[in-house]
PDB file of C-alpha atoms and ligand atoms in Angstrom:
ATOM      1  CA  MET D 232      27.777  40.869  18.584  1.00  0.00           C
ATOM      2  CA  LYS D 233      29.949  40.026  21.544  1.00  0.00           C
ATOM      3  CA  ILE D 234      27.238  40.621  24.065  1.00  0.00           C
ATOM      4  CA  PHE D 235      24.972  38.136  22.276  1.00  0.00           C
ATOM      5  CA  LYS D 236      27.648  35.490  22.363  1.00  0.00           C
ATOM      6  CA  GLU D 237      27.782  35.930  26.080  1.00  0.00           C
ATOM      7  CA  ILE D 238      24.078  35.716  26.695  1.00  0.00           C
ATOM      8  CA  THR D 239      23.128  32.767  24.514  1.00  0.00           C
ATOM      9  CA  GLY D 240      23.061  30.541  27.584  1.00  0.00           C
ATOM     10  CA  LEU D 241      20.230  32.552  29.092  1.00  0.00           C
ATOM     11  CA  SER D 242      16.552  31.873  28.544  1.00  0.00           C
ATOM     12  CA  LEU D 243      14.282  34.399  26.874  1.00  0.00           C
ATOM     13  CA  ALA D 244      12.574  35.007  30.197  1.00  0.00           C
ATOM     14  CA  THR D 245      15.889  35.904  31.782  1.00  0.00           C
ATOM     15  CA  LEU D 246      16.717  38.222  28.894  1.00  0.00           C
ATOM     16  CA  LEU D 247      13.422  40.005  29.276  1.00  0.00           C
ATOM     17  CA  ALA D 248      13.958  40.265  32.999  1.00  0.00           C
ATOM     18  CA  VAL D 249      17.331  41.929  32.559  1.00  0.00           C
ATOM     19  CA  GLY D 250      16.012  44.137  29.801  1.00  0.00           C
ATOM     20  CA  LEU D 251      18.389  43.024  27.058  1.00  0.00           C
ATOM     21  CA  ALA D 252      15.991  41.430  24.620  1.00  0.00           C
ATOM     22  CA  ALA D 253      15.227  44.578  22.695  1.00  0.00           C
ATOM     23  CA  CYS D 254      18.717  45.165  21.320  1.00  0.00           C
ATOM     24  CA  GLY D 255      20.915  43.297  18.841  1.00  0.00           C
ATOM     25  CA  SER D 256      20.719  41.640  15.450  1.00  0.00           C
ATOM     26  CA  SER D 257      17.631  39.762  14.344  1.00  0.00           C
ATOM     27  CA  ALA D 258      19.506  36.464  13.951  1.00  0.00           C
ATOM     28  CA  ALA D 259      20.679  36.636  17.517  1.00  0.00           C
ATOM     29  CA  LYS D 260      17.203  37.516  18.666  1.00  0.00           C
ATOM     30  CA  GLU D 261      15.831  34.540  16.778  1.00  0.00           C
ATOM     31  CA  ASN D 262      18.298  32.276  18.500  1.00  0.00           C
ATOM     32  CA  ASP D 263      17.421  33.613  21.871  1.00  0.00           C
ATOM     33  CA  ALA D 264      13.743  33.359  21.104  1.00  0.00           C
ATOM     34  CA  GLN D 265      14.197  29.727  20.089  1.00  0.00           C
ATOM     35  CA  LYS D 266      15.817  28.999  23.412  1.00  0.00           C
ATOM     36  CA  GLY D 267      12.865  30.338  25.314  1.00  0.00           C
ATOM     37  CA  GLN D 268      10.365  28.573  23.061  1.00  0.00           C
ATOM     38  CA  THR D 269       8.696  25.301  23.850  1.00  0.00           C
ATOM     39  CA  VAL D 270       9.512  22.401  21.562  1.00  0.00           C
ATOM     40  CA  GLY D 271       5.976  22.755  20.200  1.00  0.00           C
ATOM     41  CA  ASP D 272       6.635  26.356  19.186  1.00  0.00           C
ATOM     42  CA  GLN D 273       9.931  25.362  17.605  1.00  0.00           C
ATOM     43  CA  VAL D 274       8.395  22.780  15.301  1.00  0.00           C
ATOM     44  CA  ASP D 275       4.995  24.417  14.876  1.00  0.00           C
ATOM     45  CA  TYR D 276       3.292  21.641  16.857  1.00  0.00           C
ATOM     46  CA  THR D 277       3.882  19.322  13.917  1.00  0.00           C
ATOM     47  CA  ILE D 278       4.975  15.704  13.929  1.00  0.00           C
ATOM     48  CA  VAL D 279       6.286  14.564  10.571  1.00  0.00           C
ATOM     49  CA  GLY D 280       4.590  11.240   9.940  1.00  0.00           C
ATOM     50  CA  THR D 281       4.884   8.363   7.498  1.00  0.00           C
ATOM     51  CA  ASP D 282       2.320   6.496   5.355  1.00  0.00           C
ATOM     52  CA  PRO D 283      -1.282   6.705   6.599  1.00  0.00           C
ATOM     53  CA  GLY D 284      -1.925   2.934   6.673  1.00  0.00           C
ATOM     54  CA  SER D 285       1.074   2.127   8.840  1.00  0.00           C
ATOM     55  CA  GLY D 286       0.701   0.915  12.389  1.00  0.00           C
ATOM     56  CA  LEU D 287       3.095   3.645  13.441  1.00  0.00           C
ATOM     57  CA  MET D 288       0.613   6.333  12.382  1.00  0.00           C
ATOM     58  CA  GLN D 289      -2.218   4.583  14.210  1.00  0.00           C
ATOM     59  CA  ALA D 290      -0.089   4.298  17.348  1.00  0.00           C
ATOM     60  CA  THR D 291       0.877   7.967  17.072  1.00  0.00           C
ATOM     61  CA  GLU D 292      -2.758   9.130  16.816  1.00  0.00           C
ATOM     62  CA  LYS D 293      -3.364   7.205  20.010  1.00  0.00           C
ATOM     63  CA  ALA D 294      -0.235   8.617  21.650  1.00  0.00           C
ATOM     64  CA  LEU D 295      -1.389  12.177  20.944  1.00  0.00           C
ATOM     65  CA  GLU D 296      -4.602  11.424  22.807  1.00  0.00           C
ATOM     66  CA  GLU D 297      -3.089   9.546  25.712  1.00  0.00           C
ATOM     67  CA  TYR D 298      -0.255  12.006  26.308  1.00  0.00           C
ATOM     68  CA  ASP D 299      -2.662  14.912  26.066  1.00  0.00           C
ATOM     69  CA  LEU D 300      -1.068  16.469  23.003  1.00  0.00           C
ATOM     70  CA  SER D 301      -4.261  17.630  21.313  1.00  0.00           C
ATOM     71  CA  ASP D 302      -2.598  20.833  20.078  1.00  0.00           C
ATOM     72  CA  TRP D 303      -0.128  18.772  18.005  1.00  0.00           C
ATOM     73  CA  GLU D 304      -0.757  17.737  14.420  1.00  0.00           C
ATOM     74  CA  LEU D 305       0.437  14.495  12.891  1.00  0.00           C
ATOM     75  CA  VAL D 306       1.126  15.016   9.186  1.00  0.00           C
ATOM     76  CA  SER D 307       1.034  11.899   7.025  1.00  0.00           C
ATOM     77  CA  GLY D 308       3.176  11.327   3.959  1.00  0.00           C
ATOM     78  CA  SER D 309       5.414   8.406   3.116  1.00  0.00           C
ATOM     79  CA  GLY D 310       8.622   6.891   4.384  1.00  0.00           C
ATOM     80  CA  ALA D 311      10.438   8.824   1.649  1.00  0.00           C
ATOM     81  CA  SER D 312       8.824  12.194   2.435  1.00  0.00           C
ATOM     82  CA  MET D 313       9.593  11.665   6.105  1.00  0.00           C
ATOM     83  CA  THR D 314      13.283  10.936   5.556  1.00  0.00           C
ATOM     84  CA  ALA D 315      13.490  13.885   3.124  1.00  0.00           C
ATOM     85  CA  ALA D 316      12.103  16.214   5.819  1.00  0.00           C
ATOM     86  CA  LEU D 317      14.509  14.711   8.323  1.00  0.00           C
ATOM     87  CA  LYS D 318      17.478  15.283   6.008  1.00  0.00           C
ATOM     88  CA  ARG D 319      16.498  18.918   5.419  1.00  0.00           C
ATOM     89  CA  ALA D 320      16.205  19.609   9.147  1.00  0.00           C
ATOM     90  CA  TYR D 321      19.270  17.579  10.120  1.00  0.00           C
ATOM     91  CA  ASP D 322      21.587  19.264   7.628  1.00  0.00           C
ATOM     92  CA  LYS D 323      20.750  22.631   9.187  1.00  0.00           C
ATOM     93  CA  GLU D 324      20.504  21.359  12.752  1.00  0.00           C
ATOM     94  CA  GLU D 325      16.908  22.507  12.902  1.00  0.00           C
ATOM     95  CA  PRO D 326      14.402  20.980  15.324  1.00  0.00           C
ATOM     96  CA  ILE D 327      12.128  18.208  14.030  1.00  0.00           C
ATOM     97  CA  VAL D 328       9.869  15.616  15.670  1.00  0.00           C
ATOM     98  CA  PHE D 329       9.037  12.615  13.487  1.00  0.00           C
ATOM     99  CA  THR D 330       7.682   9.078  13.539  1.00  0.00           C
ATOM    100  CA  ALA D 331      10.498   6.561  13.402  1.00  0.00           C
ATOM    101  CA  TRP D 332      11.264   2.896  13.384  1.00  0.00           C
ATOM    102  CA  SER D 333      14.295   0.714  13.759  1.00  0.00           C
ATOM    103  CA  PRO D 334      15.955  -1.074  12.072  1.00  0.00           C
ATOM    104  CA  HIS D 335      16.234   1.762   9.595  1.00  0.00           C
ATOM    105  CA  TRP D 336      19.192   3.379   7.844  1.00  0.00           C
ATOM    106  CA  LYS D 337      18.310   6.768   9.374  1.00  0.00           C
ATOM    107  CA  PHE D 338      19.567   5.525  12.759  1.00  0.00           C
ATOM    108  CA  ILE D 339      22.831   4.452  11.124  1.00  0.00           C
ATOM    109  CA  LYS D 340      23.359   7.623   9.085  1.00  0.00           C
ATOM    110  CA  TYR D 341      22.189  10.212  11.624  1.00  0.00           C
ATOM    111  CA  ASP D 342      22.435  10.727  15.381  1.00  0.00           C
ATOM    112  CA  LEU D 343      18.835  10.268  16.453  1.00  0.00           C
ATOM    113  CA  LYS D 344      17.057   9.194  19.596  1.00  0.00           C
ATOM    114  CA  PHE D 345      13.666   7.674  20.283  1.00  0.00           C
ATOM    115  CA  LEU D 346      11.627   9.634  22.807  1.00  0.00           C
ATOM    116  CA  ASP D 347      10.809   7.678  25.952  1.00  0.00           C
ATOM    117  CA  ASP D 348       7.301   6.313  25.922  1.00  0.00           C
ATOM    118  CA  PRO D 349       6.472   5.697  29.600  1.00  0.00           C
ATOM    119  CA  ASN D 350       2.928   4.546  28.759  1.00  0.00           C
ATOM    120  CA  LEU D 351       4.262   1.994  26.226  1.00  0.00           C
ATOM    121  CA  LEU D 352       1.865   3.081  23.491  1.00  0.00           C
ATOM    122  CA  TYR D 353       4.392   1.959  20.911  1.00  0.00           C
ATOM    123  CA  GLY D 354       4.876  -1.392  22.593  1.00  0.00           C
ATOM    124  CA  ASP D 355       7.840  -2.778  24.384  1.00  0.00           C
ATOM    125  CA  ALA D 356       9.521  -5.704  22.665  1.00  0.00           C
ATOM    126  CA  GLU D 357       8.214  -5.599  19.100  1.00  0.00           C
ATOM    127  CA  GLU D 358       9.062  -8.375  16.653  1.00  0.00           C
ATOM    128  CA  ILE D 359       8.606  -8.961  12.951  1.00  0.00           C
ATOM    129  CA  HIS D 360       6.650 -12.081  11.977  1.00  0.00           C
ATOM    130  CA  THR D 361       6.361 -14.026   8.743  1.00  0.00           C
ATOM    131  CA  LEU D 362       2.789 -14.755   7.632  1.00  0.00           C
ATOM    132  CA  ALA D 363       1.633 -17.211   4.974  1.00  0.00           C
ATOM    133  CA  ARG D 364      -1.684 -17.953   3.345  1.00  0.00           C
ATOM    134  CA  LYS D 365      -3.644 -20.996   4.423  1.00  0.00           C
ATOM    135  CA  GLY D 366      -2.657 -23.942   2.268  1.00  0.00           C
ATOM    136  CA  LEU D 367       0.860 -22.786   1.403  1.00  0.00           C
ATOM    137  CA  LYS D 368       2.275 -25.517   3.597  1.00  0.00           C
ATOM    138  CA  GLU D 369       0.620 -28.202   1.444  1.00  0.00           C
ATOM    139  CA  ASP D 370       1.031 -26.446  -1.937  1.00  0.00           C
ATOM    140  CA  LYS D 371       4.622 -25.287  -1.661  1.00  0.00           C
ATOM    141  CA  PRO D 372       6.214 -27.147   1.254  1.00  0.00           C
ATOM    142  CA  GLU D 373       9.751 -26.212   0.150  1.00  0.00           C
ATOM    143  CA  ALA D 374       9.087 -22.471   0.285  1.00  0.00           C
ATOM    144  CA  TYR D 375       7.051 -22.870   3.458  1.00  0.00           C
ATOM    145  CA  THR D 376       9.973 -24.546   5.213  1.00  0.00           C
ATOM    146  CA  ILE D 377      12.367 -21.785   4.182  1.00  0.00           C
ATOM    147  CA  LEU D 378       9.940 -19.059   5.238  1.00  0.00           C
ATOM    148  CA  GLU D 379       9.301 -20.806   8.530  1.00  0.00           C
ATOM    149  CA  ARG D 380      13.037 -21.052   9.287  1.00  0.00           C
ATOM    150  CA  PHE D 381      13.823 -17.526   8.122  1.00  0.00           C
ATOM    151  CA  HIS D 382      15.337 -15.506  10.946  1.00  0.00           C
ATOM    152  CA  TRP D 383      17.951 -12.747  10.862  1.00  0.00           C
ATOM    153  CA  ASP D 384      18.910  -9.747  12.917  1.00  0.00           C
ATOM    154  CA  THR D 385      18.738  -5.997  12.770  1.00  0.00           C
ATOM    155  CA  GLU D 386      22.338  -5.626  11.541  1.00  0.00           C
ATOM    156  CA  ASP D 387      21.630  -7.929   8.584  1.00  0.00           C
ATOM    157  CA  MET D 388      18.671  -5.860   7.488  1.00  0.00           C
ATOM    158  CA  GLY D 389      20.585  -2.661   8.212  1.00  0.00           C
ATOM    159  CA  GLU D 390      23.371  -3.652   5.817  1.00  0.00           C
ATOM    160  CA  ILE D 391      20.987  -4.000   2.898  1.00  0.00           C
ATOM    161  CA  MET D 392      19.104  -0.813   3.808  1.00  0.00           C
ATOM    162  CA  VAL D 393      22.244   1.301   3.973  1.00  0.00           C
ATOM    163  CA  ALA D 394      23.503  -0.079   0.646  1.00  0.00           C
ATOM    164  CA  ILE D 395      20.195   0.823  -1.018  1.00  0.00           C
ATOM    165  CA  GLU D 396      20.167   4.277   0.578  1.00  0.00           C
ATOM    166  CA  ASP D 397      23.697   4.777  -0.719  1.00  0.00           C
ATOM    167  CA  GLY D 398      22.373   4.255  -4.225  1.00  0.00           C
ATOM    168  CA  GLU D 399      22.841   0.520  -4.772  1.00  0.00           C
ATOM    169  CA  ASP D 400      20.161  -1.223  -6.795  1.00  0.00           C
ATOM    170  CA  PRO D 401      17.946  -3.167  -4.293  1.00  0.00           C
ATOM    171  CA  GLU D 402      18.414  -6.456  -6.134  1.00  0.00           C
ATOM    172  CA  MET D 403      22.208  -6.069  -6.150  1.00  0.00           C
ATOM    173  CA  ALA D 404      22.251  -5.029  -2.486  1.00  0.00           C
ATOM    174  CA  ALA D 405      20.138  -8.074  -1.566  1.00  0.00           C
ATOM    175  CA  GLN D 406      22.288 -10.454  -3.629  1.00  0.00           C
ATOM    176  CA  ALA D 407      25.470  -9.056  -2.061  1.00  0.00           C
ATOM    177  CA  TRP D 408      24.070  -9.795   1.404  1.00  0.00           C
ATOM    178  CA  VAL D 409      23.064 -13.335   0.336  1.00  0.00           C
ATOM    179  CA  ASP D 410      26.559 -13.923  -1.079  1.00  0.00           C
ATOM    180  CA  ASP D 411      28.191 -12.642   2.113  1.00  0.00           C
ATOM    181  CA  ASN D 412      25.916 -14.677   4.402  1.00  0.00           C
ATOM    182  CA  LYS D 413      25.897 -18.124   2.815  1.00  0.00           C
ATOM    183  CA  GLU D 414      25.946 -19.926   6.163  1.00  0.00           C
ATOM    184  CA  LYS D 415      22.896 -18.110   7.433  1.00  0.00           C
ATOM    185  CA  VAL D 416      21.002 -18.765   4.210  1.00  0.00           C
ATOM    186  CA  ALA D 417      22.110 -22.428   4.294  1.00  0.00           C
ATOM    187  CA  GLU D 418      20.411 -22.811   7.678  1.00  0.00           C
ATOM    188  CA  TRP D 419      17.106 -21.807   6.105  1.00  0.00           C
ATOM    189  CA  THR D 420      17.487 -23.978   2.994  1.00  0.00           C
ATOM    190  CA  LYS D 421      19.160 -27.048   4.545  1.00  0.00           C
ATOM    191  CA  ASP D 422      17.849 -30.301   2.969  1.00  0.00           C
ATOM    192  CA  VAL D 423      15.119 -28.445   1.092  1.00  0.00           C
ATOM    193  CA  PRO D 424      14.838 -29.803  -2.452  1.00  0.00           C
ATOM    194  CA  LYS D 425      15.023 -27.299  -5.290  1.00  0.00           C
ATOM    195  CA  VAL D 426      11.913 -26.680  -7.386  1.00  0.00           C
ATOM    196  CA  LYS D 427      11.580 -26.006 -11.111  1.00  0.00           C
ATOM    197  CA  GLY D 428      10.176 -22.553 -11.689  1.00  0.00           C
ATOM    198  CA  ASP D 429       7.156 -22.784  -9.346  1.00  0.00           C
ATOM    199  CA  LYS D 430       5.581 -19.378  -8.927  1.00  0.00           C
ATOM    200  CA  ILE D 431       5.441 -17.698  -5.544  1.00  0.00           C
ATOM    201  CA  LYS D 432       4.292 -14.218  -4.589  1.00  0.00           C
ATOM    202  CA  LEU D 433       5.355 -12.186  -1.578  1.00  0.00           C
ATOM    203  CA  ALA D 434       3.504  -8.991  -0.646  1.00  0.00           C
ATOM    204  CA  TYR D 435       5.120  -6.109   1.226  1.00  0.00           C
ATOM    205  CA  ALA D 436       4.412  -2.506   2.077  1.00  0.00           C
ATOM    206  CA  PRO D 437       7.155  -0.282   0.670  1.00  0.00           C
ATOM    207  CA  TRP D 438       8.919   0.591   3.926  1.00  0.00           C
ATOM    208  CA  ASP D 439      12.720   0.664   3.639  1.00  0.00           C
ATOM    209  CA  SER D 440      12.991  -2.187   6.145  1.00  0.00           C
ATOM    210  CA  GLU D 441      10.568  -4.373   4.218  1.00  0.00           C
ATOM    211  CA  ILE D 442      12.085  -3.532   0.844  1.00  0.00           C
ATOM    212  CA  ALA D 443      15.326  -4.965   2.255  1.00  0.00           C
ATOM    213  CA  SER D 444      13.756  -8.178   3.587  1.00  0.00           C
ATOM    214  CA  HIS D 445      11.637  -8.940   0.525  1.00  0.00           C
ATOM    215  CA  TYR D 446      14.389  -8.320  -2.012  1.00  0.00           C
ATOM    216  CA  MET D 447      16.624 -10.556   0.079  1.00  0.00           C
ATOM    217  CA  MET D 448      14.068 -13.376   0.256  1.00  0.00           C
ATOM    218  CA  ARG D 449      13.414 -13.100  -3.467  1.00  0.00           C
ATOM    219  CA  GLN D 450      17.088 -13.803  -4.145  1.00  0.00           C
ATOM    220  CA  VAL D 451      17.038 -16.773  -1.751  1.00  0.00           C
ATOM    221  CA  LEU D 452      13.877 -18.325  -3.217  1.00  0.00           C
ATOM    222  CA  GLU D 453      15.089 -17.750  -6.782  1.00  0.00           C
ATOM    223  CA  GLY D 454      18.254 -19.564  -5.806  1.00  0.00           C
ATOM    224  CA  MET D 455      16.014 -22.506  -4.842  1.00  0.00           C
ATOM    225  CA  GLY D 456      14.347 -22.535  -8.260  1.00  0.00           C
ATOM    226  CA  TYR D 457      11.273 -20.412  -7.596  1.00  0.00           C
ATOM    227  CA  ASP D 458       9.860 -17.817  -9.950  1.00  0.00           C
ATOM    228  CA  VAL D 459       9.326 -15.082  -7.369  1.00  0.00           C
ATOM    229  CA  THR D 460       7.157 -11.984  -7.572  1.00  0.00           C
ATOM    230  CA  ILE D 461       7.457  -9.387  -4.834  1.00  0.00           C
ATOM    231  CA  SER D 462       4.544  -7.052  -4.897  1.00  0.00           C
ATOM    232  CA  SER D 463       4.521  -3.657  -3.188  1.00  0.00           C
ATOM    233  CA  VAL D 464       1.115  -2.769  -1.742  1.00  0.00           C
ATOM    234  CA  GLU D 465      -0.445  -0.680   1.030  1.00  0.00           C
ATOM    235  CA  PRO D 466      -0.413  -2.261   4.506  1.00  0.00           C
ATOM    236  CA  GLY D 467      -4.150  -3.110   4.453  1.00  0.00           C
ATOM    237  CA  PRO D 468      -3.995  -5.018   1.140  1.00  0.00           C
ATOM    238  CA  MET D 469      -0.792  -6.698   2.301  1.00  0.00           C
ATOM    239  CA  PHE D 470      -2.631  -8.442   5.140  1.00  0.00           C
ATOM    240  CA  ALA D 471      -5.808  -8.897   3.108  1.00  0.00           C
ATOM    241  CA  GLY D 472      -3.810 -10.445   0.265  1.00  0.00           C
ATOM    242  CA  VAL D 473      -2.263 -13.122   2.465  1.00  0.00           C
ATOM    243  CA  ALA D 474      -5.640 -13.765   4.122  1.00  0.00           C
ATOM    244  CA  ASP D 475      -7.496 -14.193   0.810  1.00  0.00           C
ATOM    245  CA  GLY D 476      -4.661 -16.144  -0.812  1.00  0.00           C
ATOM    246  CA  SER D 477      -3.846 -13.648  -3.563  1.00  0.00           C
ATOM    247  CA  ALA D 478      -0.379 -13.401  -1.985  1.00  0.00           C
ATOM    248  CA  ASP D 479       1.480 -16.451  -0.681  1.00  0.00           C
ATOM    249  CA  ALA D 480       3.290 -14.762   2.195  1.00  0.00           C
ATOM    250  CA  THR D 481       4.682 -11.595   3.723  1.00  0.00           C
ATOM    251  CA  LEU D 482       7.713 -11.077   5.943  1.00  0.00           C
ATOM    252  CA  ALA D 483       6.398  -7.743   7.203  1.00  0.00           C
ATOM    253  CA  ALA D 484       4.038  -8.197  10.167  1.00  0.00           C
ATOM    254  CA  TRP D 485       5.230  -6.072  13.107  1.00  0.00           C
ATOM    255  CA  LEU D 486       3.716  -7.507  16.310  1.00  0.00           C
ATOM    256  CA  PRO D 487       2.278  -7.500  18.904  1.00  0.00           C
ATOM    257  CA  ILE D 488       1.427  -3.765  18.793  1.00  0.00           C
ATOM    258  CA  THR D 489       2.228  -2.182  15.412  1.00  0.00           C
ATOM    259  CA  HIS D 490      -0.090  -4.316  13.283  1.00  0.00           C
ATOM    260  CA  LYS D 491      -2.467  -5.403  16.042  1.00  0.00           C
ATOM    261  CA  ASN D 492      -5.531  -4.071  14.201  1.00  0.00           C
ATOM    262  CA  TYR D 493      -4.640  -5.864  10.989  1.00  0.00           C
ATOM    263  CA  ILE D 494      -3.752  -9.173  12.601  1.00  0.00           C
ATOM    264  CA  GLU D 495      -6.919  -9.194  14.700  1.00  0.00           C
ATOM    265  CA  LYS D 496      -8.958  -8.673  11.577  1.00  0.00           C
ATOM    266  CA  TYR D 497      -7.397 -11.582   9.697  1.00  0.00           C
ATOM    267  CA  GLU D 498      -6.501 -13.980  12.491  1.00  0.00           C
ATOM    268  CA  GLY D 499      -7.710 -17.439  11.550  1.00  0.00           C
ATOM    269  CA  ASP D 500      -7.458 -16.666   7.839  1.00  0.00           C
ATOM    270  CA  LEU D 501      -3.674 -16.925   7.675  1.00  0.00           C
ATOM    271  CA  ASP D 502      -0.735 -18.805   9.242  1.00  0.00           C
ATOM    272  CA  ASP D 503       1.705 -17.045  11.550  1.00  0.00           C
ATOM    273  CA  LEU D 504       5.077 -18.691  10.826  1.00  0.00           C
ATOM    274  CA  GLY D 505       6.718 -16.982  13.763  1.00  0.00           C
ATOM    275  CA  VAL D 506       9.321 -14.353  14.425  1.00  0.00           C
ATOM    276  CA  ASN D 507      11.893 -13.451  11.775  1.00  0.00           C
ATOM    277  CA  MET D 508      13.477 -10.595  13.763  1.00  0.00           C
ATOM    278  CA  GLU D 509      13.539  -9.486  17.377  1.00  0.00           C
ATOM    279  CA  GLY D 510      14.456  -6.133  18.858  1.00  0.00           C
ATOM    280  CA  VAL D 511      12.589  -3.877  16.470  1.00  0.00           C
ATOM    281  CA  ARG D 512      11.165  -0.621  17.663  1.00  0.00           C
ATOM    282  CA  GLN D 513       8.895   2.204  16.619  1.00  0.00           C
ATOM    283  CA  GLY D 514       7.953   5.526  18.168  1.00  0.00           C
ATOM    284  CA  LEU D 515       8.597   9.243  18.034  1.00  0.00           C
ATOM    285  CA  ALA D 516      12.149  10.425  17.534  1.00  0.00           C
ATOM    286  CA  VAL D 517      14.236  13.598  17.352  1.00  0.00           C
ATOM    287  CA  PRO D 518      17.856  14.330  16.442  1.00  0.00           C
ATOM    288  CA  THR D 519      20.166  14.077  19.466  1.00  0.00           C
ATOM    289  CA  TYR D 520      21.043  17.776  19.105  1.00  0.00           C
ATOM    290  CA  MET D 521      17.600  18.461  20.597  1.00  0.00           C
ATOM    291  CA  GLU D 522      19.173  17.901  23.984  1.00  0.00           C
ATOM    292  CA  ASP D 523      16.245  18.894  26.163  1.00  0.00           C
ATOM    293  CA  VAL D 524      13.704  16.629  24.503  1.00  0.00           C
ATOM    294  CA  ASN D 525      13.963  13.049  25.710  1.00  0.00           C
ATOM    295  CA  SER D 526      10.443  11.840  26.383  1.00  0.00           C
ATOM    296  CA  ILE D 527       7.095  12.177  24.653  1.00  0.00           C
ATOM    297  CA  GLU D 528       6.044  13.943  27.833  1.00  0.00           C
ATOM    298  CA  ASP D 529       8.574  16.706  27.065  1.00  0.00           C
ATOM    299  CA  LEU D 530       6.402  17.671  24.075  1.00  0.00           C
ATOM    300  CA  LYS D 531       3.841  18.982  26.564  1.00  0.00           C
ATOM    301  CA  ASP D 532       6.116  21.731  27.905  1.00  0.00           C
TER     302      ASP D 532
HETATM  303  N1  PBE U 206       6.709   0.856   9.944  1.00  0.00           N
HETATM  304  C1  PBE U 206       7.782   0.122   9.311  1.00  0.00           C
HETATM  305  C2  PBE U 206       5.589  -0.076   9.750  1.00  0.00           C
HETATM  306  C3  PBE U 206       6.121  -1.394  10.052  1.00  0.00           C
HETATM  307  C4  PBE U 206       7.496  -1.304   9.499  1.00  0.00           C
HETATM  308  C5  PBE U 206       7.051   1.014  11.363  1.00  0.00           C
HETATM  309  C6  PBE U 206       6.469   2.117   9.279  1.00  0.00           C
HETATM  310  C7  PBE U 206       4.259   0.310  10.388  1.00  0.00           C
HETATM  311  O1  PBE U 206       4.230   1.210  11.224  1.00  0.00           O
HETATM  312  O2  PBE U 206       3.230  -0.243  10.044  1.00  0.00           O
END
């Protein structure tokens, strides 16, 4: 045992060179083998992905091409399956490469790092925009004004996300944030007259970040007298719904890169009400205990 403690700092190649690799327990051998392995070997050339319609998956397909990672496979799933895989790996300190975005509770709960993206395939300064259907401004000027003014920051969204992840009911978590942030909400609703039960529908894709924002806005608009429906849909129908008027608005457009394809398709058929959050980011990530992996280019080794 002792000898293996002493040699764990050596690479597999070194072990082979000094002729020690053939002896010892299998666990120790596995450890040593892992050290000599490429990151691809360690994770079976698999990137744990999220939902297939997300911009993050589209960007990752492109990244695999542009960074020459054709031997890697991007496995789709959902936000929930991705965080479940992350939890399993993280608890055992096992290697994992996954698609990630921020703000997200995973960056608050775990020590994770985005991999550098020198070719900027995941964009640089991404923002989240609010979109509304054509005609909302005339039909529901009160809601339009609030949606147009709506702006918060990554910590705000993070608070609601962490509360929900910790088991709080989303509606309660959203209301708690609204109660704790009356001044911020008052900036959005200042001088806006209340309405009497007018219906309004927001569409969102069920990403943890967007669950937080849409539950929050539902509480705010209900407080202003609206009868609010928030409807969880796939990303494609989310944009299509605002463009064809079956949804009134969404707070979930990540631009300029993440949802480029969607926005180009529907530009002209909807109103962009501007940025509701700056400083958002998406890309590939790993736990920080994967010390030698810091850039997407390191996946090539
Ligand atoms: N996401 C979360 C979305 C936007 C918000 C990064 C998974 C996407 O990639 O489309």
